[in-house]
Structure formats: C-alpha cells, structure tokens
GROMACS .gro file of C-alpha atoms in nm:
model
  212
    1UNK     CA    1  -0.258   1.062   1.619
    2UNK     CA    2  -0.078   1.047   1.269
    3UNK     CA    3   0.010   1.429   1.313
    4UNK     CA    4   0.252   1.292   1.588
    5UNK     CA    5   0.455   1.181   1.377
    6UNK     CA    6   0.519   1.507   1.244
    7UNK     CA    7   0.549   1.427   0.865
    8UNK     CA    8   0.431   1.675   0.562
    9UNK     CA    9   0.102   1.423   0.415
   10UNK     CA   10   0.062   1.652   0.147
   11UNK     CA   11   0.110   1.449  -0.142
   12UNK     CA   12   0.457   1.545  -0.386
   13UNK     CA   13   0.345   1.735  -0.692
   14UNK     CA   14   0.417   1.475  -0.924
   15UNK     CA   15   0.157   1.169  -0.778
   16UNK     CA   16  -0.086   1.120  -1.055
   17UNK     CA   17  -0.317   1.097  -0.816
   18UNK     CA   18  -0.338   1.391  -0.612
   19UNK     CA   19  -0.675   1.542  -0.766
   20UNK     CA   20  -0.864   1.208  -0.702
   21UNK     CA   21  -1.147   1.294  -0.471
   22UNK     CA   22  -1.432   1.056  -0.636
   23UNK     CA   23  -1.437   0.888  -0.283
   24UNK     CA   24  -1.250   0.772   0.027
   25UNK     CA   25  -1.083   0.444   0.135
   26UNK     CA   26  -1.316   0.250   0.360
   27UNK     CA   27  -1.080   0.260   0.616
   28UNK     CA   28  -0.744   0.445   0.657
   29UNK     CA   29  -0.441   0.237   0.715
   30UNK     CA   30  -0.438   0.379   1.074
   31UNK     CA   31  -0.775   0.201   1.166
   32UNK     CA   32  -0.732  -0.068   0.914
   33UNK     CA   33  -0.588  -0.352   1.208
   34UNK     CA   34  -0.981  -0.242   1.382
   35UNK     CA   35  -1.226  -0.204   1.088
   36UNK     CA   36  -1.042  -0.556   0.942
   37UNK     CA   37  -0.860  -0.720   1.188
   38UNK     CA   38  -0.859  -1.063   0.987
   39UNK     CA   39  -0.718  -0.929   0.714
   40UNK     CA   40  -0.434  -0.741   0.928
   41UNK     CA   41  -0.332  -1.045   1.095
   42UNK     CA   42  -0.294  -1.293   0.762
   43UNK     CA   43  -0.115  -0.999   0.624
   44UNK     CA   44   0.129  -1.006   0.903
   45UNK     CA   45   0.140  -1.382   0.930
   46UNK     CA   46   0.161  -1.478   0.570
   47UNK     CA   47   0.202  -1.112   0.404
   48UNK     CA   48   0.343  -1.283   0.053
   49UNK     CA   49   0.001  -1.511   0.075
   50UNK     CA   50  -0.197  -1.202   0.106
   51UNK     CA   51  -0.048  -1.046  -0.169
   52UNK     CA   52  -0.112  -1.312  -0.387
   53UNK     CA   53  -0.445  -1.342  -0.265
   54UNK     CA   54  -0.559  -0.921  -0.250
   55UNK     CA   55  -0.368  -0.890  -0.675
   56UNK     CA   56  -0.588  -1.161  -0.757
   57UNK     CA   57  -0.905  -0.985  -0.612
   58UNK     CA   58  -0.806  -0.697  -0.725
   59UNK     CA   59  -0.795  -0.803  -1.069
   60UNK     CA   60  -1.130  -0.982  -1.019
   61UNK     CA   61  -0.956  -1.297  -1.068
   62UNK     CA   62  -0.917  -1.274  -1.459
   63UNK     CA   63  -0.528  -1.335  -1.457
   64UNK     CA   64  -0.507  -1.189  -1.848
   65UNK     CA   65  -0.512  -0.834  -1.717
   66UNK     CA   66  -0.164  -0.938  -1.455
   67UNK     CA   67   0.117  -0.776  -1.490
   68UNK     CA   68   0.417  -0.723  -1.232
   69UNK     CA   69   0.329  -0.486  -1.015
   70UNK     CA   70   0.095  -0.402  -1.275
   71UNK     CA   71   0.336  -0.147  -1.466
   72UNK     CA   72   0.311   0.097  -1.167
   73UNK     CA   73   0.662   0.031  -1.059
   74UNK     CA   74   0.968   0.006  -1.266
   75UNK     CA   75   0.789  -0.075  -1.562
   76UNK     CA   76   1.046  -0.076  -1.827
   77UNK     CA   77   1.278  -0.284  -1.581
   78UNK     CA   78   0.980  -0.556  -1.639
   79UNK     CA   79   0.871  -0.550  -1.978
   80UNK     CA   80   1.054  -0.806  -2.030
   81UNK     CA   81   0.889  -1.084  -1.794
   82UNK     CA   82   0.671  -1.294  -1.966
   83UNK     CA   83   0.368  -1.266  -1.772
   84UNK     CA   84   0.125  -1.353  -2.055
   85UNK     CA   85   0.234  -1.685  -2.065
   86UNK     CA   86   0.189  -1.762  -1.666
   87UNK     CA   87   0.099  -1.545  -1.484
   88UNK     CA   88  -0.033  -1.725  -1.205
   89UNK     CA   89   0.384  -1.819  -1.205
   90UNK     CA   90   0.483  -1.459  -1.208
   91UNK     CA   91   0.270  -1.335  -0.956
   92UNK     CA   92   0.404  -1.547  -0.675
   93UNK     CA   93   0.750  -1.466  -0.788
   94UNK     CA   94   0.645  -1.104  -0.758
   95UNK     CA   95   0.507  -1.169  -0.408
   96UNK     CA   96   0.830  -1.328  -0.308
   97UNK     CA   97   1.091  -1.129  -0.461
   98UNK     CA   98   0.943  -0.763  -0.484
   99UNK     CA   99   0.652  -0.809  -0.161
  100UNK     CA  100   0.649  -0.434  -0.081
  101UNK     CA  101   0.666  -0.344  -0.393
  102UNK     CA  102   0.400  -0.579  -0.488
  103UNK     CA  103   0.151  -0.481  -0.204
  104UNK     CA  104   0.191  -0.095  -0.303
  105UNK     CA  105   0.142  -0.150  -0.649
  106UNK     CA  106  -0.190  -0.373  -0.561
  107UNK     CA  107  -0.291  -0.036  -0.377
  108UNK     CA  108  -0.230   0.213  -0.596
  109UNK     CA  109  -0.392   0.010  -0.880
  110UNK     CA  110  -0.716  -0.056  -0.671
  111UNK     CA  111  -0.660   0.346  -0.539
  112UNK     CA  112  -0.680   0.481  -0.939
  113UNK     CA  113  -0.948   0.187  -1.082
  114UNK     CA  114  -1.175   0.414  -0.794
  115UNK     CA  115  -1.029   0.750  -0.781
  116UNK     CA  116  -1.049   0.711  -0.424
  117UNK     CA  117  -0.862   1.028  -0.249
  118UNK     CA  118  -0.552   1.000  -0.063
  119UNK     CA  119  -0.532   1.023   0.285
  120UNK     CA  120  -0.292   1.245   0.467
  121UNK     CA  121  -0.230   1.021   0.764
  122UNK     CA  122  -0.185   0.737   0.483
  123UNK     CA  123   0.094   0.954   0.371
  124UNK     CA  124   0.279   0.941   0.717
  125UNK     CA  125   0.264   0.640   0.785
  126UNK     CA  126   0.434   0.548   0.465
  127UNK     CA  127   0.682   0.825   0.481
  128UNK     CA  128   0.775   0.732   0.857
  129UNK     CA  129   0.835   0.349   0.707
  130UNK     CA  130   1.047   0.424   0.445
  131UNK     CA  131   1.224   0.718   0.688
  132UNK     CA  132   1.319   0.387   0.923
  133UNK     CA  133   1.437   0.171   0.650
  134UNK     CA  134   1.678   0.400   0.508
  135UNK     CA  135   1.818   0.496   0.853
  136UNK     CA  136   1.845   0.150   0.940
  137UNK     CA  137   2.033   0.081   0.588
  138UNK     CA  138   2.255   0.401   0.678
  139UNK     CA  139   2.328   0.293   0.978
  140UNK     CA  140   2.462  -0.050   0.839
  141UNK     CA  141   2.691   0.107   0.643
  142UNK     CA  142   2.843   0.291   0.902
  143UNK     CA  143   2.886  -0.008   1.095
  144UNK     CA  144   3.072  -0.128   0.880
  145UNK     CA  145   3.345   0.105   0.925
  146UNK     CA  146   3.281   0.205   1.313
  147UNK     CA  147   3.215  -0.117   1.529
  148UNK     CA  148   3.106   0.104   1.821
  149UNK     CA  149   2.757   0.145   1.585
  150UNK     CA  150   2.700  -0.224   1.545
  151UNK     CA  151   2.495  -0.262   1.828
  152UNK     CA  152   2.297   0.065   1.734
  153UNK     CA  153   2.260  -0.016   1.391
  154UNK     CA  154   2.119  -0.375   1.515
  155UNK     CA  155   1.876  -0.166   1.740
  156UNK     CA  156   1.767   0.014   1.461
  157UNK     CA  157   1.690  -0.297   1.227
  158UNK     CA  158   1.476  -0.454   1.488
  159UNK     CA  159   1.255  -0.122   1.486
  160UNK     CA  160   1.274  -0.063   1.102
  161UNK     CA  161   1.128  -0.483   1.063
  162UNK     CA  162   0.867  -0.431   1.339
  163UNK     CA  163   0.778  -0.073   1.128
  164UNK     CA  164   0.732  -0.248   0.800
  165UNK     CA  165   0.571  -0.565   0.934
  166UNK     CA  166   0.265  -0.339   1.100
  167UNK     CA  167   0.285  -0.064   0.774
  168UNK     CA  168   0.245  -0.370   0.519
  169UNK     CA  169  -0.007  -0.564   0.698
  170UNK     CA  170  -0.195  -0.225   0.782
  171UNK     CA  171  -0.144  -0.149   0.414
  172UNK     CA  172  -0.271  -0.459   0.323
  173UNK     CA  173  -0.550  -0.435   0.536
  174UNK     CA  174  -0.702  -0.123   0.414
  175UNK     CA  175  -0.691  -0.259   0.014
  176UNK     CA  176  -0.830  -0.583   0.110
  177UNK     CA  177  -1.099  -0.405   0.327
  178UNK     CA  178  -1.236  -0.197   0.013
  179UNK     CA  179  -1.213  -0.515  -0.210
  180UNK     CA  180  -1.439  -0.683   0.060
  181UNK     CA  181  -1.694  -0.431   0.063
  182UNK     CA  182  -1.697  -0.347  -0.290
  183UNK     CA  183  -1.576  -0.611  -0.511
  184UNK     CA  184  -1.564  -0.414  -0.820
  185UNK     CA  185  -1.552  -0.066  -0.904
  186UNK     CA  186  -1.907  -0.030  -0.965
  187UNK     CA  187  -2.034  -0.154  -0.651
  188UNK     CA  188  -2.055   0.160  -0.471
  189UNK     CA  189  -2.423   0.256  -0.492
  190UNK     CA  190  -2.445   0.342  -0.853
  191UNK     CA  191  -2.142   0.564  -0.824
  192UNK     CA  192  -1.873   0.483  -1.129
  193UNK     CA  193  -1.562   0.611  -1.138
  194UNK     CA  194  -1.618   0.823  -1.496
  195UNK     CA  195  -1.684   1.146  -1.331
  196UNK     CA  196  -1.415   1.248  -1.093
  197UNK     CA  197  -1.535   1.578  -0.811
  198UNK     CA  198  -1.251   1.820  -0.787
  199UNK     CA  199  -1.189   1.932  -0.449
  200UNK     CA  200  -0.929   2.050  -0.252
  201UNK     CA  201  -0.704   1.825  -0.125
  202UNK     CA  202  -0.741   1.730   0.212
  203UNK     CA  203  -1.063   1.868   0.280
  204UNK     CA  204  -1.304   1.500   0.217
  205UNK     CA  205  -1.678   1.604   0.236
  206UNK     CA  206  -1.720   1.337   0.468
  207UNK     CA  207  -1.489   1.137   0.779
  208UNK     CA  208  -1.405   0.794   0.721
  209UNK     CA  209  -1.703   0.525   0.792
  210UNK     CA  210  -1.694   0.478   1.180
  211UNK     CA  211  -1.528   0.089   1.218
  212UNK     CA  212  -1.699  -0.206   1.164
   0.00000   0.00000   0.00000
C-alpha cells in the first residue's frame, strides 16, 4: 500500500542509522492504528499527553537521563535549557512547543537504544507528511500575493492537519507499541543490543509480527 505513494524509502546516506538491522519495530507505522489502537487514538486525542507520557517510558522513568528532544534535534540550539534542574518542567514545554519534534526524537532515541531497522514504508509515510506541510506553507505564501489561491491554499491546510494528525498519532503508536511489549532494551528474549547483524537494507529476515 505504502508503494502508492510513490516515495524513494531508501533511507538518505547520512541517517546514522541506516545499517541497524539488530531487529524490527513491532509494528510499522502503517499497521500501528490496528496492532495498538489505544495508543493511536490518545495520540490523536491528546498527542502532547502522549508525548509526555511515551519520553517518560522511554527513558524508563528516571528523568536524570531527559534532555530536549534528547540532543537528537537541534542540539546546540538547546544546550542552553536547563533541563537538569526540572526536567519534569522542560519536558512538557517540549511537548507543547516542539510536539513533532518531540515525538520524532522519542522515536529515534527508542529506534538507536535497539538498533531496530528502518522500515521503508516508515520512510513514506514521513516523507509524504512533511511533502504536505511544505506545500501547504508554499501555498500560503502565495496567497498572500494572489487571492485567487486563498481558497486552495485553505484546501490544502485542511489536508496537510488531517496528514500530520494520523502520521503523529501513527508515529506515536508504533514507539509506544514496542515500549509496551518490551519495556527495556533487554527484554527481547535475551537479545541485547551490543552486537548489531549487518544486512542489506531492506531485505529484514523476517515480516513484521502479524497484529495483535
């Protein structure tokens, strides 16, 4: 289904984690809102509450190892916060100011504590979300200037919202979904995440665990 939406989910050269192949995600975001439906719906209900509540998981509820976004996004732009001092505090500011940026960071930290590979369709699905939200910010602009596209570019918000709110909560879904199966890293049969198997990328020795 995810090859519909005809985006490369090869990952770019640079990700870090491109060789990971230790294990898969539980569930990919595309069958995340099945295999953990509860977990979809809070996300899309309350997704700054889920945030909050997935970090804290996450970090196995010892607060000393927060920081925002845990330095995986802009982190000289935060070295500055505080967060030692409270950062119960700075995590919900964190869910309410930088909430995507939170939730991906909360991914991608749970994604390289486990080496777990990335998924292709994963890939798309984030790609198509960020294609929306910078055609509905382009379309803004030119809105601004050409009142015939106002209505368009209001279209086009609607869509890009409705895009973000179901990529978020499915994103959301899928990292609270591992954290419920295997609380820490070394709760997957015996398997740590010292030794990582190279293989090539795309190629999983096994499909995704049929849903729950």
């Amino acid at each position: 289904m995810c090859d519909c939406l005809c985006f490369n989910g090869a990952p770019v050269d640079e990700d870090p984690r491109i060789h990971f192949n230790l294990r898969q995600w539980e569930t990919s975001m595309l069958n995340s809102c099945c295999n953990q439906p509860f977990g979809c719906c809070l996300s899309m209900l309350c997704p700054c509450c889920m945030v909050i509540h997935i970090r804290r998981r996450a970090l196995q509820y010892d607060m000393s190892r927060y920081s925002c976004c845990q330095g995986l996004i802009c982190a000289s732009c935060f070295e500055c916060c505080p967060t030692e001092n409270c950062p119960c505090f700075c995590l919900v500011l964190e869910a309410l100011l930088f909430e995507s940026c939170a939730l991906s960071a909360t991914r991608i930290y749970v994604q390289e504590e486990r080496q777990i590979v990335t998924d292709p369709c994963d890939n798309r699905i984030i790609r198509f979300n960020n294609l929306m939200q910078l055609l509905s910010c382009i379309c803004n602009i030119l809105a601004i200037f050409f009142d015939e596209l106002r209505l368009i570019a209001q279209i086009i918000d609607l869509i890009a919202d409705i895009v973000y709110c179901l990529t978020q909560a499915c994103m959301q879904a899928q990292t609270y979904h591992e954290l419920v199966l295997h609380p820490t890293p070394g709760d997957y049969d015996g398997v740590t995440t010292t030794t990582v198997v190279t293989q090539p990328y795309g190629n999983p020795k096994s499909q995704y665990p049929p849903s729950y």
